[in-house]
Every structure is written in structure tokens, then in C-alpha cells.
CSV table of C-alpha atoms in Angstrom, one decimal:
chain,number,residue,atom,x,y,z
A,4,ARG,CA,14.6,-12.6,23.2
A,5,ILE,CA,14.7,-8.7,21.9
A,6,SER,CA,18.2,-8.1,20.6
A,7,ASN,CA,18.0,-4.6,19.1
A,8,LEU,CA,14.8,-2.0,18.5
A,9,ASN,CA,14.0,1.4,17.3
A,10,THR,CA,12.6,4.4,18.8
A,11,LYS,CA,9.0,3.8,17.1
A,12,PHE,CA,8.9,0.1,18.4
A,13,GLU,CA,9.5,1.7,22.3
A,14,TYR,CA,6.7,4.1,21.0
A,15,ILE,CA,4.3,1.5,20.0
A,16,VAL,CA,4.7,-0.7,23.0
A,17,GLY,CA,5.0,1.8,25.6
A,18,ALA,CA,8.3,1.0,27.1
A,19,LYS,CA,11.7,2.0,26.7
A,20,ARG,CA,14.7,0.5,25.2
A,21,LYS,CA,16.3,-0.4,28.8
A,22,ASP,CA,13.2,-2.4,29.8
A,23,LEU,CA,13.1,-4.1,26.7
A,24,ILE,CA,16.5,-5.2,25.4
A,25,ASN,CA,16.6,-9.3,26.2
A,26,ARG,CA,12.7,-9.7,27.4
A,27,ILE,CA,11.1,-12.5,25.7
A,28,LEU,CA,9.1,-11.3,22.7
A,29,GLU,CA,6.2,-13.5,23.7
A,30,ASP,CA,5.7,-11.4,27.0
A,31,ILE,CA,5.1,-8.2,24.9
A,32,LEU,CA,3.3,-9.5,22.1
A,33,PRO,CA,1.0,-12.3,22.6
A,34,PHE,CA,2.0,-14.5,19.7
A,35,ASN,CA,3.3,-18.1,19.2
A,36,PHE,CA,6.4,-17.3,16.9
A,37,LYS,CA,6.9,-21.1,15.9
A,38,LYS,CA,3.5,-20.3,13.8
A,39,ILE,CA,6.2,-17.8,11.4
A,40,ASP,CA,6.3,-20.3,8.7
A,41,GLU,CA,2.5,-20.6,8.6
A,42,GLU,CA,1.4,-17.0,9.3
A,43,LYS,CA,3.9,-14.2,8.6
A,44,THR,CA,1.3,-11.2,9.7
A,45,PHE,CA,-1.0,-11.1,12.7
A,46,ILE,CA,-2.6,-8.8,14.7
A,47,ALA,CA,-1.6,-8.4,18.7
A,48,ARG,CA,-3.1,-6.5,21.4
A,49,ILE,CA,-1.8,-4.1,23.5
A,50,GLU,CA,-3.7,-2.6,25.9
A,51,ASN,CA,-6.7,-2.3,24.0
A,52,ARG,CA,-4.9,-1.1,20.9
A,53,ASP,CA,-4.8,-3.6,17.4
A,54,ILE,CA,-0.8,-3.6,16.3
A,55,VAL,CA,-0.5,-5.1,12.9
A,56,CYS,CA,2.8,-7.4,13.0
A,57,GLU,CA,4.9,-8.5,10.4
A,58,ALA,CA,7.5,-11.0,11.2
A,59,ARG,CA,10.3,-12.6,9.1
A,60,LYS,CA,12.3,-15.3,9.9
A,61,VAL,CA,16.2,-15.3,9.5
A,62,GLU,CA,19.1,-17.3,9.8
A,63,PHE,CA,22.7,-15.7,10.5
A,64,SER,CA,25.8,-17.4,12.1
A,65,LYS,CA,23.8,-20.7,12.0
A,66,LYS,CA,21.2,-18.9,14.4
A,67,ILE,CA,17.7,-18.4,13.9
A,68,GLY,CA,16.1,-15.4,14.4
A,69,TYR,CA,13.1,-12.9,13.6
A,70,ILE,CA,12.9,-9.8,11.7
A,71,LEU,CA,9.5,-8.0,13.5
A,72,TRP,CA,7.6,-4.8,11.9
A,73,LEU,CA,5.1,-2.9,14.0
A,74,LYS,CA,2.6,-0.8,13.1
A,75,GLN,CA,-0.6,0.8,15.2
A,76,THR,CA,-3.9,1.2,13.9
A,77,ARG,CA,-6.5,3.6,15.1
A,78,ARG,CA,-9.5,1.5,15.6
A,79,SER,CA,-12.2,3.9,14.6
A,80,TYR,CA,-10.9,3.9,11.2
A,81,SER,CA,-10.1,0.1,10.8
A,82,ARG,CA,-13.9,-0.4,11.7
A,83,THR,CA,-15.2,1.7,8.8
A,84,ASN,CA,-12.4,-0.1,7.1
A,85,TYR,CA,-13.9,-3.8,7.7
A,86,ASP,CA,-17.1,-2.6,6.5
A,87,ASN,CA,-15.7,-1.0,3.4
A,88,ASN,CA,-13.5,-4.2,2.9
A,89,ARG,CA,-16.6,-6.1,1.8
A,90,ILE,CA,-17.2,-3.7,-1.1
A,91,ILE,CA,-13.7,-2.5,-2.1
A,92,SER,CA,-11.5,-5.4,-1.2
A,93,ARG,CA,-13.8,-8.2,-2.8
A,94,ASN,CA,-12.3,-10.9,-5.3
A,95,LEU,CA,-8.6,-9.0,-5.3
A,96,HIS,CA,-6.0,-10.5,-7.6
A,97,THR,CA,-3.1,-12.3,-6.5
A,98,PHE,CA,0.7,-13.0,-8.3
A,99,LYS,CA,-0.8,-16.0,-9.6
A,100,ASP,CA,-3.5,-14.3,-11.5
A,101,TYR,CA,-1.1,-12.7,-13.8
A,102,TYR,CA,-0.6,-15.4,-16.0
A,103,THR,CA,2.7,-15.9,-18.4
A,104,VAL,CA,5.2,-18.2,-19.1
A,105,ASN,CA,7.9,-15.2,-20.3
A,106,LYS,CA,11.2,-14.9,-18.4
A,107,GLY,CA,10.7,-11.1,-18.6
A,108,VAL,CA,7.2,-11.1,-17.1
A,109,LEU,CA,8.3,-13.6,-14.3
A,110,GLU,CA,11.3,-11.3,-13.3
A,111,LEU,CA,9.0,-8.6,-12.7
A,112,LEU,CA,6.8,-10.7,-10.8
A,113,LYS,CA,9.5,-11.7,-8.7
A,114,LYS,CA,10.7,-8.2,-8.1
A,115,ALA,CA,6.8,-7.1,-7.4
A,116,GLU,CA,6.6,-10.0,-4.3
A,117,LYS,CA,9.9,-8.3,-3.0
A,118,PHE,CA,8.6,-4.9,-3.3
A,119,ALA,CA,5.2,-6.4,-1.5
A,120,ALA,CA,7.2,-7.1,1.4
A,121,THR,CA,8.4,-3.5,2.0
A,122,ASP,CA,5.7,-0.4,2.7
A,123,ALA,CA,7.5,1.8,0.1
A,124,THR,CA,5.7,3.7,-2.4
A,125,ILE,CA,5.6,1.6,-5.9
A,126,LEU,CA,5.3,3.4,-9.3
A,127,ILE,CA,4.0,1.0,-12.1
A,128,GLU,CA,4.7,2.1,-15.8
A,129,GLY,CA,3.2,0.5,-18.6
A,130,GLU,CA,0.8,0.5,-21.9
A,131,ASN,CA,-2.9,0.3,-21.4
A,132,GLY,CA,-3.9,-3.4,-21.1
A,133,THR,CA,-0.8,-4.8,-19.7
A,134,GLY,CA,-2.3,-5.6,-16.2
A,135,LYS,CA,-1.1,-2.7,-14.0
A,136,GLU,CA,-4.2,-2.8,-11.4
A,137,ILE,CA,-3.7,-6.9,-11.4
A,138,LEU,CA,0.0,-6.4,-10.2
A,139,ALA,CA,-1.3,-3.2,-7.7
A,140,GLN,CA,-3.7,-5.9,-6.2
A,141,ALA,CA,-1.4,-8.6,-6.1
A,142,ILE,CA,1.3,-6.8,-4.4
A,143,HIS,CA,-1.4,-5.6,-2.0
A,144,MET,CA,-2.6,-9.2,-1.2
A,145,ASN,CA,1.1,-10.0,-0.5
A,146,SER,CA,1.7,-7.3,2.0
A,147,PHE,CA,0.9,-7.0,5.7
A,148,ARG,CA,-2.1,-4.8,4.6
A,149,LYS,CA,-3.8,-7.6,2.9
A,150,ASN,CA,-6.4,-7.7,5.5
A,151,ASN,CA,-7.1,-3.9,5.2
A,152,VAL,CA,-9.0,-2.4,2.3
A,153,PHE,CA,-7.6,-1.7,-1.1
A,154,VAL,CA,-8.9,1.6,-2.4
A,155,PRO,CA,-8.5,2.1,-6.6
A,156,ILE,CA,-8.7,5.5,-7.4
A,157,ASN,CA,-8.9,6.6,-11.6
A,158,MET,CA,-7.7,10.0,-12.3
A,159,THR,CA,-9.5,9.9,-15.7
A,160,THR,CA,-13.1,8.7,-14.1
A,161,ILE,CA,-13.5,11.5,-11.6
A,162,SER,CA,-14.6,14.8,-12.6
A,163,PRO,CA,-12.0,17.5,-12.0
A,164,ASN,CA,-14.4,19.1,-10.3
A,165,LEU,CA,-15.1,16.6,-7.7
A,166,LEU,CA,-12.1,15.0,-7.5
A,167,GLU,CA,-10.4,17.0,-4.4
A,168,SER,CA,-13.7,16.4,-2.2
A,169,GLU,CA,-13.7,12.6,-3.8
A,170,LEU,CA,-9.7,12.2,-2.5
A,171,PHE,CA,-9.7,14.2,1.0
A,172,GLY,CA,-13.4,14.7,1.6
A,173,TYR,CA,-15.2,17.7,3.0
A,174,GLU,CA,-16.9,19.4,6.0
A,175,GLU,CA,-20.4,20.1,6.5
A,176,GLY,CA,-21.4,23.3,4.9
A,177,THR,CA,-18.5,23.5,2.9
A,178,PHE,CA,-20.5,24.2,-0.6
A,179,THR,CA,-24.2,23.9,-1.5
A,180,GLY,CA,-25.2,20.6,-1.5
A,181,ALA,CA,-22.6,19.3,0.6
A,182,LEU,CA,-23.9,16.3,2.8
A,183,LYS,CA,-24.9,16.7,6.8
A,184,GLY,CA,-21.8,16.1,9.0
A,185,GLY,CA,-19.3,16.3,5.7
A,186,LYS,CA,-17.9,13.5,3.8
A,187,ILE,CA,-15.2,11.1,4.6
A,188,GLY,CA,-12.4,11.0,1.4
A,189,LEU,CA,-11.0,7.5,0.0
A,190,PHE,CA,-7.8,8.4,1.6
A,191,GLU,CA,-9.3,8.4,5.2
A,192,MET,CA,-11.3,5.3,3.8
A,193,ALA,CA,-7.9,3.7,3.0
A,194,ASP,CA,-6.3,4.1,6.6
A,195,GLY,CA,-4.5,0.8,7.1
A,196,GLY,CA,-4.6,-0.2,3.6
A,197,THR,CA,-3.2,0.5,0.1
A,198,VAL,CA,-4.4,3.0,-2.2
A,199,PHE,CA,-4.1,2.6,-6.0
A,200,ILE,CA,-4.0,5.9,-8.0
A,201,ASP,CA,-4.2,5.0,-11.7
A,202,GLU,CA,-3.5,7.4,-14.5
A,203,ILE,CA,-1.4,9.5,-12.4
A,204,GLY,CA,-0.2,11.5,-15.0
A,205,ASP,CA,-4.0,12.9,-15.5
A,206,ALA,CA,-3.8,14.3,-12.1
A,207,PRO,CA,-4.4,18.0,-12.1
A,208,LEU,CA,-1.5,20.4,-11.0
A,209,GLU,CA,-3.3,21.6,-8.2
A,210,VAL,CA,-4.4,17.7,-6.6
A,211,GLN,CA,-0.5,17.0,-7.3
A,212,ALA,CA,0.5,18.9,-4.8
A,213,LYS,CA,-1.7,18.0,-2.1
A,214,LEU,CA,-0.5,14.1,-2.9
A,215,LEU,CA,2.8,14.9,-2.7
A,216,ARG,CA,2.0,16.3,1.3
A,217,VAL,CA,0.0,13.2,1.6
A,218,LEU,CA,3.7,11.2,0.6
A,219,GLU,CA,5.4,13.4,2.5
A,220,GLU,CA,3.7,14.0,5.9
A,221,LYS,CA,1.0,11.1,5.7
A,222,ARG,CA,-1.6,13.7,6.4
A,223,ILE,CA,-5.0,15.2,4.6
A,224,ARG,CA,-6.9,17.8,5.4
A,225,ARG,CA,-10.7,17.8,4.2
A,226,ILE,CA,-11.9,20.5,2.3
A,227,GLY,CA,-13.3,23.4,4.2
A,228,GLY,CA,-11.3,22.0,7.5
A,229,ILE,CA,-9.0,23.2,9.7
A,230,GLU,CA,-7.7,20.3,11.5
A,231,GLU,CA,-4.7,17.7,9.7
A,232,ILE,CA,-5.6,14.2,9.9
A,233,PRO,CA,-3.1,11.5,10.1
A,234,ILE,CA,-3.4,8.5,7.8
A,235,ASP,CA,-1.6,5.5,7.6
A,236,VAL,CA,-2.0,4.3,3.9
A,237,ARG,CA,0.3,2.7,1.0
A,238,ILE,CA,0.3,4.3,-1.9
A,239,ILE,CA,0.6,2.1,-5.6
A,240,ALA,CA,0.6,4.7,-8.5
A,241,ALA,CA,0.4,3.5,-12.2
A,242,THR,CA,0.4,5.4,-15.7
A,243,ASN,CA,0.5,5.0,-19.3
A,244,LYS,CA,2.4,8.0,-19.7
A,245,ASN,CA,6.1,9.3,-19.9
A,246,LEU,CA,5.9,11.2,-16.4
A,247,LEU,CA,9.6,12.8,-17.0
A,248,GLU,CA,8.2,13.7,-20.5
A,249,LEU,CA,5.2,15.8,-18.7
A,250,VAL,CA,7.5,17.3,-16.1
A,251,LYS,CA,9.2,18.9,-19.3
A,252,GLU,CA,5.7,20.0,-20.5
A,253,ASN,CA,5.4,21.5,-16.8
A,254,LYS,CA,2.2,19.0,-16.5
A,255,PHE,CA,3.4,17.0,-13.6
A,256,ARG,CA,6.0,17.9,-10.4
A,257,LEU,CA,9.1,16.7,-10.5
A,258,ASP,CA,9.4,16.6,-6.8
A,259,LEU,CA,6.0,14.3,-6.6
A,260,PHE,CA,7.7,12.2,-9.5
A,261,PHE,CA,10.7,11.1,-7.3
A,262,ARG,CA,7.9,10.8,-4.2
A,263,LEU,CA,6.4,8.0,-6.8
A,264,ASN,CA,9.3,6.6,-7.9
A,265,ILE,CA,10.7,4.6,-5.0
A,266,LEU,CA,10.3,1.3,-6.2
A,267,PRO,CA,9.8,1.3,-10.0
A,268,LEU,CA,8.2,-1.3,-11.9
A,269,LYS,CA,7.6,-1.7,-16.1
A,270,THR,CA,5.1,-3.9,-17.4
A,271,ILE,CA,6.0,-5.5,-20.9
A,272,PRO,CA,3.1,-5.6,-23.6
A,273,LEU,CA,1.9,-8.6,-25.3
A,274,ARG,CA,3.8,-8.2,-28.3
A,275,GLU,CA,6.7,-8.3,-26.6
A,276,ARG,CA,6.4,-11.5,-25.2
A,277,LYS,CA,4.5,-13.9,-28.0
A,278,GLU,CA,5.1,-17.1,-26.4
A,279,ASP,CA,2.4,-15.8,-24.0
A,280,ILE,CA,-0.1,-15.8,-26.6
A,281,GLU,CA,-0.5,-19.5,-27.3
A,282,TYR,CA,-0.5,-19.7,-23.6
A,283,LEU,CA,-3.1,-17.5,-22.8
A,284,LEU,CA,-5.5,-18.8,-25.8
A,285,LYS,CA,-5.5,-22.3,-24.1
A,286,TYR,CA,-5.9,-21.0,-20.8
A,287,PHE,CA,-9.4,-18.8,-21.7
A,288,ILE,CA,-10.3,-21.8,-24.0
A,289,ASN,CA,-10.4,-24.2,-21.1
């Protein structure tokens, strides 16, 4: 039975608090909660809408209950995501793929696993080659968004002239050579899933301002467009640079740093975990 809820829950299920308190949850969400140990994330249908539900079993005062998170998906974008899912989310890594016997790295993975259970923004700092993208993929695959797309974006591999249109898309006729009907951006494509922004420290300042708006408002505007498009994405950013040093050099926005650095993770280079060298050598030989 429902003992407490917030206003967003009321909005998603389309009923008032007074009509929901003490009601049996299965009457509202058609799901067998005895399955929670096997399946913690599921899709429920409410009046022809897909609702992503993440449930966690909790024990308190010798009683068993559940904490439940709901998120509404927009079906038009969901279909796009599932089509793109075959390309973008193929063969994603999990935490088991981050091979290590080092205590520090094992602690890092435990922390990352806890972070995966939330929907907050994550900033991964570390040198090149320390597995930042493996970590980001594993976080996505351990989150309630795992059935939606994981879209990786590397700030250094996209031409600065094309970066804004790749991220946010554009409307038809915006510039010479623009596709008929415009183009969907990577953030729209990732709706309902996770965006991994690698080398965030190399993002141009004008793009940083737009990224800040995405983090604050969860909305984007295509180039040449008037309408603001709401998006539902989880952002994981990574960098091999010291962002606070870049802030001092006026190359990175301080407000964006604070928005990104909600849940920080720092990878450990191999030279600081030498016991992993023999372990990895044997693994790759096998």
C-alpha cells in the first residue's frame, strides 16, 4: 500500500494524493512486486503511456517495503531510441569488464555502482587509458536507463564548426546544405537514455553555455529553431584535464563545473596499481 508520495508521482499516474494514499500499488502499476529481487526496473503501462519504474526493496523496523521511482517516456522518441539502440548501445561494458584486483579500484567501482542507482550527473576525471568510458558504460548498464540508448560524444573528434549541430540538431533551411526536414541532434536521440561526454574540458565556451542550459532546464533548442524541446537524459562527463585550472585560465565555466561535479569519480592509472599488471597480463594471455 502507498504510504507516501510526491507531486511528480501524482502527475505521472494522473491522480491526487488523497486518492492514492493507502491504495494497493498493484492496482495502479500492473506489476508483481514479489519479482523485485529478480527485476528491479520494469516498464508499466498507464493509459497508453510507458512509465519506467525502478523499485528497491527496503527493510525498516522489521517491516519490508519498497521505494519506487517513476519516469514517464515520450513514445515518439522511445521508438527512435530503440531503433538507434542497435547501433549505439551494442556490446556495452559492465562493471565486470573493469578488470582489477587493486583495493583502490575496487572501492572506485563500489562507489560507481552506488552512483549508478541515482540519476544525478557524474564527472569522471582521470588520465587517458584509465577506462573512463568503460566506467561510464557500466554505470549506464547498472541504471534504470539500461534499456535505452547510451550515446557517446567526444569533444575532440567533432569539428568545432559542426559540434553545435551534432549535439542539438538543426531545422530545415538553417544553412546551405542542410538536410530536408532538418536533423535530430545527439541529445534528442538520447532521450530516455544516457549521454557520455568525453573530453568535456575541450568543449568551446559557446557550447559550454548550451550544455549548462541542458543540465539546468533539461531542454534543448535546435539551430534555427524557436521551439524548446524537453529531453530526459542522464549526463556522464569525463576529462583528462584539471577543470578548475581551466576555470582559472577562463577556458571553462565555473557554473558548468559545479553542475557536472555532482557525483565525482577519479580513475587510477596502472602505475599506481602495479599488482594489476600481472593480473591483466595473465588475463590477456588466456
